[in-house]
Coordinates of C-alpha atoms in Angstrom, one line a residue:
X101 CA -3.2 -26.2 -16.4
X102 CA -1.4 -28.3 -13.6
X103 CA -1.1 -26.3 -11.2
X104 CA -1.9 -25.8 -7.4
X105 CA -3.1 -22.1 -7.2
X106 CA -1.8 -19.1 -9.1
X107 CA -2.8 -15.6 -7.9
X108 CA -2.7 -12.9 -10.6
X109 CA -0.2 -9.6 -8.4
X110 CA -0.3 -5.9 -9.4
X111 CA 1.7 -5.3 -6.2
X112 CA 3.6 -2.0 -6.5
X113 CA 4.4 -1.7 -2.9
X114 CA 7.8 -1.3 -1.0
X115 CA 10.0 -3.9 -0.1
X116 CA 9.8 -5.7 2.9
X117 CA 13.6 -6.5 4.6
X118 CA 15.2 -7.1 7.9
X119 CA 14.2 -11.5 7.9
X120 CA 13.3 -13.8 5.6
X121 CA 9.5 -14.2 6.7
X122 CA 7.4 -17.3 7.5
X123 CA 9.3 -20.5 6.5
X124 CA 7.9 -22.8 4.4
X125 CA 6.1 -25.4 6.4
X126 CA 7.8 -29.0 6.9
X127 CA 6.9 -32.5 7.1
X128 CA 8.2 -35.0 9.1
X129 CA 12.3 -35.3 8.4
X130 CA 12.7 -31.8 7.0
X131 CA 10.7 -32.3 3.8
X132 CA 8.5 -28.9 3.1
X133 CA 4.8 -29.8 2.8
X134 CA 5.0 -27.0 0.0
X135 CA 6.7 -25.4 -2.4
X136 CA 5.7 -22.0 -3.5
X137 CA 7.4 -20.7 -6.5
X138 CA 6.5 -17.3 -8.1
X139 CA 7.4 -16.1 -12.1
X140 CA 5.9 -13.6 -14.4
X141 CA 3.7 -14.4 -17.5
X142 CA 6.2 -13.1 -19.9
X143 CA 8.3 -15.7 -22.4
X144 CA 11.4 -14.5 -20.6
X145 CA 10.3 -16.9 -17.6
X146 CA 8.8 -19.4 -19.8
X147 CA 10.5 -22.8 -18.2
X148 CA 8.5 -21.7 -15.1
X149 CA 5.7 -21.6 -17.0
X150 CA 6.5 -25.0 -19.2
X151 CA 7.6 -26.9 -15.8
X152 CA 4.1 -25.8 -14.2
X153 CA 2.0 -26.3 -17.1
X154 CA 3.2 -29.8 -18.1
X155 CA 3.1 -31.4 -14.6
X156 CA 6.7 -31.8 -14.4
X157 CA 7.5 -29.6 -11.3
X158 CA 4.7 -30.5 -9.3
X159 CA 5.6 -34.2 -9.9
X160 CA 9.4 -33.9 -9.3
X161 CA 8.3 -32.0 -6.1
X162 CA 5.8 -34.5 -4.6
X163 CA 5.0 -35.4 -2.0
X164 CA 5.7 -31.7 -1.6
X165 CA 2.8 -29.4 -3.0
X166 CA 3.0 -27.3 -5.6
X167 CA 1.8 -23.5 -5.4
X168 CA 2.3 -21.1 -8.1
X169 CA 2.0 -17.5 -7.8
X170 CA 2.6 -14.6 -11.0
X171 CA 3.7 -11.8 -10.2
X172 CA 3.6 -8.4 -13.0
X173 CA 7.1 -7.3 -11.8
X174 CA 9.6 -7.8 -9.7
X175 CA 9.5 -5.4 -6.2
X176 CA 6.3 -7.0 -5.9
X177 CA 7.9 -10.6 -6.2
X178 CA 11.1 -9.6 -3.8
X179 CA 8.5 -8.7 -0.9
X180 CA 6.6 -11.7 -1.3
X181 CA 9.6 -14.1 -0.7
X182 CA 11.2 -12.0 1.9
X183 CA 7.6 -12.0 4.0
X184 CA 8.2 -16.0 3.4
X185 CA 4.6 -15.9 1.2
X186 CA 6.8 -18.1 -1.9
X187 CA 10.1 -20.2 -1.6
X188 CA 11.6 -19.8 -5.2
X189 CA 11.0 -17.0 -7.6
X190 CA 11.7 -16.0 -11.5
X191 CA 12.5 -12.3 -11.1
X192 CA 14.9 -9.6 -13.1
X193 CA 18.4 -9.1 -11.9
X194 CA 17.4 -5.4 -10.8
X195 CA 14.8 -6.7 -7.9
X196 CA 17.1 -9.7 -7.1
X197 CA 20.5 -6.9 -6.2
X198 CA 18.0 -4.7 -4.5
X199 CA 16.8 -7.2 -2.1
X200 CA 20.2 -8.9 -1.9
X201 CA 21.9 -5.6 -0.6
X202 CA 19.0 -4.2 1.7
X203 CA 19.1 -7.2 3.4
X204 CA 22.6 -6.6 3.8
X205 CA 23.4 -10.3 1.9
X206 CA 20.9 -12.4 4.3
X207 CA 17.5 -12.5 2.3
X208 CA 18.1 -14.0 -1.6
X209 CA 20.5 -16.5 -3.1
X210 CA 20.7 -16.4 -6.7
X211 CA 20.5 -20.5 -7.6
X212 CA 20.2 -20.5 -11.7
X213 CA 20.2 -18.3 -14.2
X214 CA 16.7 -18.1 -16.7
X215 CA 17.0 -16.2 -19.9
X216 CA 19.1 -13.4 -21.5
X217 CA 18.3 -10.5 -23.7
X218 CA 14.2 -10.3 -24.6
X219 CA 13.6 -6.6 -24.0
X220 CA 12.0 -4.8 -26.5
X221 CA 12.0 -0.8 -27.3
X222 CA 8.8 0.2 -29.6
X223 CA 7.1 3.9 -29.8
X224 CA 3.4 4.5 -30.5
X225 CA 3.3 5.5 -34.3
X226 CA 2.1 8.9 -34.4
X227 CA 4.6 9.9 -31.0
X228 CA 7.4 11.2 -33.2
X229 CA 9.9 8.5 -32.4
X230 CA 11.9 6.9 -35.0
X231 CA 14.8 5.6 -32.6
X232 CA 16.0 5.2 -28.6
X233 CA 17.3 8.4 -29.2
X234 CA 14.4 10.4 -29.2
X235 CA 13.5 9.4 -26.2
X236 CA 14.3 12.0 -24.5
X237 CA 11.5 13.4 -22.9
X238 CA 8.7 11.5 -23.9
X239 CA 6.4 9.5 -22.0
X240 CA 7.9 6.1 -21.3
X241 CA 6.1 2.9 -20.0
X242 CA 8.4 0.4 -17.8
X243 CA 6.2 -2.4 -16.2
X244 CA 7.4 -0.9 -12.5
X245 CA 9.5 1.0 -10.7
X246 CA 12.6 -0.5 -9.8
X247 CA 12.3 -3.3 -12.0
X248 CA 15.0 -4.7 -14.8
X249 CA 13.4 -2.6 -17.4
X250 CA 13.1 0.3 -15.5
X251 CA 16.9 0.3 -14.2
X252 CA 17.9 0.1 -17.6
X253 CA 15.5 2.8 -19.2
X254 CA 16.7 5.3 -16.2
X255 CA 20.1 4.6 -17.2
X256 CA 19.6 4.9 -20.6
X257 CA 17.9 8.3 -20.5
X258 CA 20.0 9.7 -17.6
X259 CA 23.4 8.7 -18.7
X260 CA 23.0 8.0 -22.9
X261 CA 20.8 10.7 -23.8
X262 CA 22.1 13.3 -20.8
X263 CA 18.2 14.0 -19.6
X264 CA 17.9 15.5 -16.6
X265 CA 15.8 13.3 -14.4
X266 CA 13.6 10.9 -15.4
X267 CA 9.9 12.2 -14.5
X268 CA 8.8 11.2 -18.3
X269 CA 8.6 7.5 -17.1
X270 CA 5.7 5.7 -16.1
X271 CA 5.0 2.7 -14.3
X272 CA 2.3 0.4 -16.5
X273 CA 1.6 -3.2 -15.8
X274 CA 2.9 -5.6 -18.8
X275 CA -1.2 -6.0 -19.7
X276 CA -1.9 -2.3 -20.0
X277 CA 0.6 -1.4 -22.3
X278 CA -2.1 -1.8 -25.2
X279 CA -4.9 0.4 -23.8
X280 CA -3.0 3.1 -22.6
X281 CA -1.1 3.4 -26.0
X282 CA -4.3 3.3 -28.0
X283 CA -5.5 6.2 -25.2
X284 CA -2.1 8.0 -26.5
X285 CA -1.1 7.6 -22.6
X286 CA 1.9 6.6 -23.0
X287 CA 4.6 7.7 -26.1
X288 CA 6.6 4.6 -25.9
X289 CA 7.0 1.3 -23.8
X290 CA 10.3 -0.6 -22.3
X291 CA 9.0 -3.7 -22.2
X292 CA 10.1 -7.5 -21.8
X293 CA 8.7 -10.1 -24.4
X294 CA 6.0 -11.1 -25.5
X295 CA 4.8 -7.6 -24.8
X296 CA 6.9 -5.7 -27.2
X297 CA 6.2 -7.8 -29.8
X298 CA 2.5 -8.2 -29.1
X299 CA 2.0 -4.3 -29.4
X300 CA 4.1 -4.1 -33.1
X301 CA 2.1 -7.0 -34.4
X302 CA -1.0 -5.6 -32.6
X303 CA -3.2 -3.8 -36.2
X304 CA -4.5 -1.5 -34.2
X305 CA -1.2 -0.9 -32.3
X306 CA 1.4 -1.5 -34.9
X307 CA 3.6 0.3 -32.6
X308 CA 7.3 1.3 -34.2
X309 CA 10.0 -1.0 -33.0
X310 CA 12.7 1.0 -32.0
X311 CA 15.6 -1.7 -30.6
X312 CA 16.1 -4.8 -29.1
X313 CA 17.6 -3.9 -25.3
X314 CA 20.9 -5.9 -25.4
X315 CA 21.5 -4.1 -28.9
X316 CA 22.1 -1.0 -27.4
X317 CA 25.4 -0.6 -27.2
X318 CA 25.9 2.6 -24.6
X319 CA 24.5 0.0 -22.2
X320 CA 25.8 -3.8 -23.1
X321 CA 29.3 -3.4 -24.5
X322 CA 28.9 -7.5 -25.5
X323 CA 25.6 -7.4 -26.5
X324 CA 23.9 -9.9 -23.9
X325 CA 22.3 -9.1 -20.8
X326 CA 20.9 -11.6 -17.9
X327 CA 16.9 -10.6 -18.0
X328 CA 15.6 -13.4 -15.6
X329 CA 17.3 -15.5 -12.6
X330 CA 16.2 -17.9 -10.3
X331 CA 16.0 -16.9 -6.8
X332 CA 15.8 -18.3 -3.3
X333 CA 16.5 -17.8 0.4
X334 CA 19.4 -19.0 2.2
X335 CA 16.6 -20.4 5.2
X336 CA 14.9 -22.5 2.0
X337 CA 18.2 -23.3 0.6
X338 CA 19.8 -24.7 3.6
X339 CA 16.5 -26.3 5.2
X340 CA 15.6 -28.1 1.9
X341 CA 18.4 -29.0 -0.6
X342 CA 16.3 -31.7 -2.0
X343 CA 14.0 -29.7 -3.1
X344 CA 16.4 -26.8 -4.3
X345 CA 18.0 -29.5 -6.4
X346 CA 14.4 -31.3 -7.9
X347 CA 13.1 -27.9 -8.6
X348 CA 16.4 -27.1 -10.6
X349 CA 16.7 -30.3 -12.7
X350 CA 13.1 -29.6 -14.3
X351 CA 14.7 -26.0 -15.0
X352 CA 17.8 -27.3 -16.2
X353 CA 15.6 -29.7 -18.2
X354 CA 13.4 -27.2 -19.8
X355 CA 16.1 -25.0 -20.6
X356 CA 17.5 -27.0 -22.7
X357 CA 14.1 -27.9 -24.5
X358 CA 13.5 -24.2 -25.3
X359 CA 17.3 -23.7 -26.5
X360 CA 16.9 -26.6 -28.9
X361 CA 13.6 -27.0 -30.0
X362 CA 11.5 -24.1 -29.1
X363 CA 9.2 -24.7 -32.1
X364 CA 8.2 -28.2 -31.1
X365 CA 7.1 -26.7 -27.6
X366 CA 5.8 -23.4 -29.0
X367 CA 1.6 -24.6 -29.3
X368 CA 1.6 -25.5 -25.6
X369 CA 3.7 -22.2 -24.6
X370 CA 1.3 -20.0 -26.4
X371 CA -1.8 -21.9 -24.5
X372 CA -0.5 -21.8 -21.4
X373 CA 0.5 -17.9 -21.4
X374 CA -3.3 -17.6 -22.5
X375 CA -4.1 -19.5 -19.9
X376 CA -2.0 -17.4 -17.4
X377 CA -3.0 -14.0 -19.2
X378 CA -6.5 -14.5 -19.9
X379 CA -4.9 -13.3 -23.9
X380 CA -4.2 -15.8 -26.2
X381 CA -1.7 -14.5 -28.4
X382 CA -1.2 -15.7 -31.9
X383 CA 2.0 -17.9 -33.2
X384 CA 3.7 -14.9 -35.3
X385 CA 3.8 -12.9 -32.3
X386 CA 5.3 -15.9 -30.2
X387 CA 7.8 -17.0 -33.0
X388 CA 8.7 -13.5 -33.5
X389 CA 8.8 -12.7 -29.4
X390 CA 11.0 -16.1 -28.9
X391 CA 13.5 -15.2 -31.0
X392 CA 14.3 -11.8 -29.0
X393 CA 14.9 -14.6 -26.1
X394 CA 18.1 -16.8 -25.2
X395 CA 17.3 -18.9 -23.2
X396 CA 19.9 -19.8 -20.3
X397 CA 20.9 -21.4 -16.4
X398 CA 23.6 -18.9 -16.7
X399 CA 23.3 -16.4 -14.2
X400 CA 26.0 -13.9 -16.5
X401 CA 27.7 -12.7 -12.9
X402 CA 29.4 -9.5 -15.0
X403 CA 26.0 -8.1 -16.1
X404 CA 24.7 -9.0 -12.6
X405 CA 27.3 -6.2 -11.7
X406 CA 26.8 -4.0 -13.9
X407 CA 22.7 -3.6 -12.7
X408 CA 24.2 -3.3 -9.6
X409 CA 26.2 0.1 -10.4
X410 CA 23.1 1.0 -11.8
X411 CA 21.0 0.6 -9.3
X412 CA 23.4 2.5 -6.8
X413 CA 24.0 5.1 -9.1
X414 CA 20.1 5.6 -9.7
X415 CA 19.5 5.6 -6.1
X416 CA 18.0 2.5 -5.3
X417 CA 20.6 1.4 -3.2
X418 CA 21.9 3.4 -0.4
X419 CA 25.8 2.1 -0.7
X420 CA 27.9 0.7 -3.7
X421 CA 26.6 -2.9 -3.8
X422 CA 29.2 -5.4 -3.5
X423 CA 27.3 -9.0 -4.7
X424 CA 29.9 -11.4 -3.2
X425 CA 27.6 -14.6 -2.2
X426 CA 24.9 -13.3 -4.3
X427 CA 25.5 -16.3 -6.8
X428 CA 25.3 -19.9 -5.5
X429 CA 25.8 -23.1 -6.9
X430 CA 24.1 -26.3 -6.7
X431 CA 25.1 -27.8 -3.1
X432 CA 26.3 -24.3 -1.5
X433 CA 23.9 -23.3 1.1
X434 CA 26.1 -20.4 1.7

């Protein structure tokens, strides 16, 4: 895999705010001698892992350096680019508010948007769970606290199905979501693609799919949701628009490739998840996982904000988030 160095995160610490961390080191004339980028090794951030994987970023990046770093979810990711440790990141809109209004609007720019829908609801066979509804209660995997997934499954439990609180939930890595079923851990998982697909396919498994997330209707009214975004800092933004502006073109690029013809791209996808994961998954599950994703550089500002009630209203956020400069476009350093 082309790549400069990738370091595997189970990071479930607290965010770091109040600056933007080390900045990323320059060459002569403003150029960084790096640029670190961090994503997940879901399907939902697969042009990261596409751009990486086919030499495409490093090359429209050079003379800069390419370093690569996956992350297992997103707190983890937001307090690695606010300590300056990565430049760019592929993270859930959930992180991406939380750190935007801790940092009272100074720590993350949202540049791109990275894929829509791609969450998947499935319940461990024998658990007694035929539908989101019977939920209630049980025990529910989301791959961290404060994630996407997890804002959403709070919500969905707290304000669908009326339960009081939300102890039933429990933070599990994406790659643990198997073992800890199989140990009857865990009664049911909220988790992004290819994971949710992986554990209904999975013989052993063969976990009861339950719903797609952006199907639920109590929570997305239009049935789409943003899942992944592209993030930045304002210092990276502003110091290197170049690079901003290479790195997005390759997105841009790849995209449009998984929009049009995922299928064509699918055998190098699956290899370099495997690669990423240590799993190699098999082309049913990817096929099937895919088409739970919509690909996307649209941001979707209107789901943006409703995550952000969310958040506030689950107590991640102190105040009622107002996102205004959240969103940038191309050429606004803002």
């Amino acid at each position: 895999m082309s790549r400069s160095l990738v370091i595997l995160v189970f990071a479930a610490g607290g965010l770091v705010f109040g600056g933007c961390g080390r900045p990323a080191v320059r060459q002569a004339g403003g150029q960084p001698a790096q640029v670190r980028v961090g994503f997940f090794a879901n399907l939902t951030h697969a042009q990261a892992i596409m751009a990486v994987d086919s030499g495409e970023l490093a090359s429209a990046l050079a003379p800069a350096k390419l370093v690569t770093r996956v992350f297992n979810a997103g707190p983890s990711e937001i307090e690695a680019l606010l300590a300056g440790e990565i430049d760019i990141g592929y993270i859930g809109p959930g992180p991406a508010i939380n750190g935007y209004v801790r940092t009272g609007g100074r720590g993350i720019r949202i540049i791109a948007g990275a894929s829509a829908n791609g969450v998947l609801i499935v319940a461990r066979k024998d658990a007694g769970i035929s539908s989101p509804a019977d939920l209630r209660g049980k025990r529910l995997a989301t791959p961290q606290f404060g994630n996407t997934q997890d804002i959403s499954a709070r919500r969905y439990l707290l304000a669908v199905l009326k339960q009081e609180g939300t102890g039933n939930i429990v933070p599990v890595p994406n790659a643990e979501l198997r073992g800890m079923m199989l140990r009857k851990q865990i009664d049911a998982a909220w988790a992004p693609e290819p994971w949710g697909t992986l554990l209904v396919l999975d013989p052993e498994v063969q976990a009861v799919p339950l719903a797609r997330e952006h199907e639920l209707k109590e929570l997305w009214p239009d049935g789409t949701m943003t899942l992944a975004v592209v993030i930045t800092t304002p210092r990276f933004l502003e110091s290197h628009p170049g690079a901003v502006a290479k790195f997005l073109e390759v997105h841009r690029n790849w995209t449009r490739r998984l929009s049009v013809e995922r299928d064509k791209h699918l055998p190098r996808l699956g290899k370099a998840l495997a690669d990423l994961t240590g799993r190699a998954l098999p082309d049913e599950v990817l096929r099937s996982a895919l088409g739970n994703v919509r690909f996307t550089d649209d941001p979707l500002p209107r789901t943006l904000e409703n995550m952000a009630l969310w958040a506030w209203e689950l107590g991640f956020l102190r105040s009622r988030p107002d996102l205004t400069g959240l969103v940038v476009r191309t050429g606004e350093a803002g």
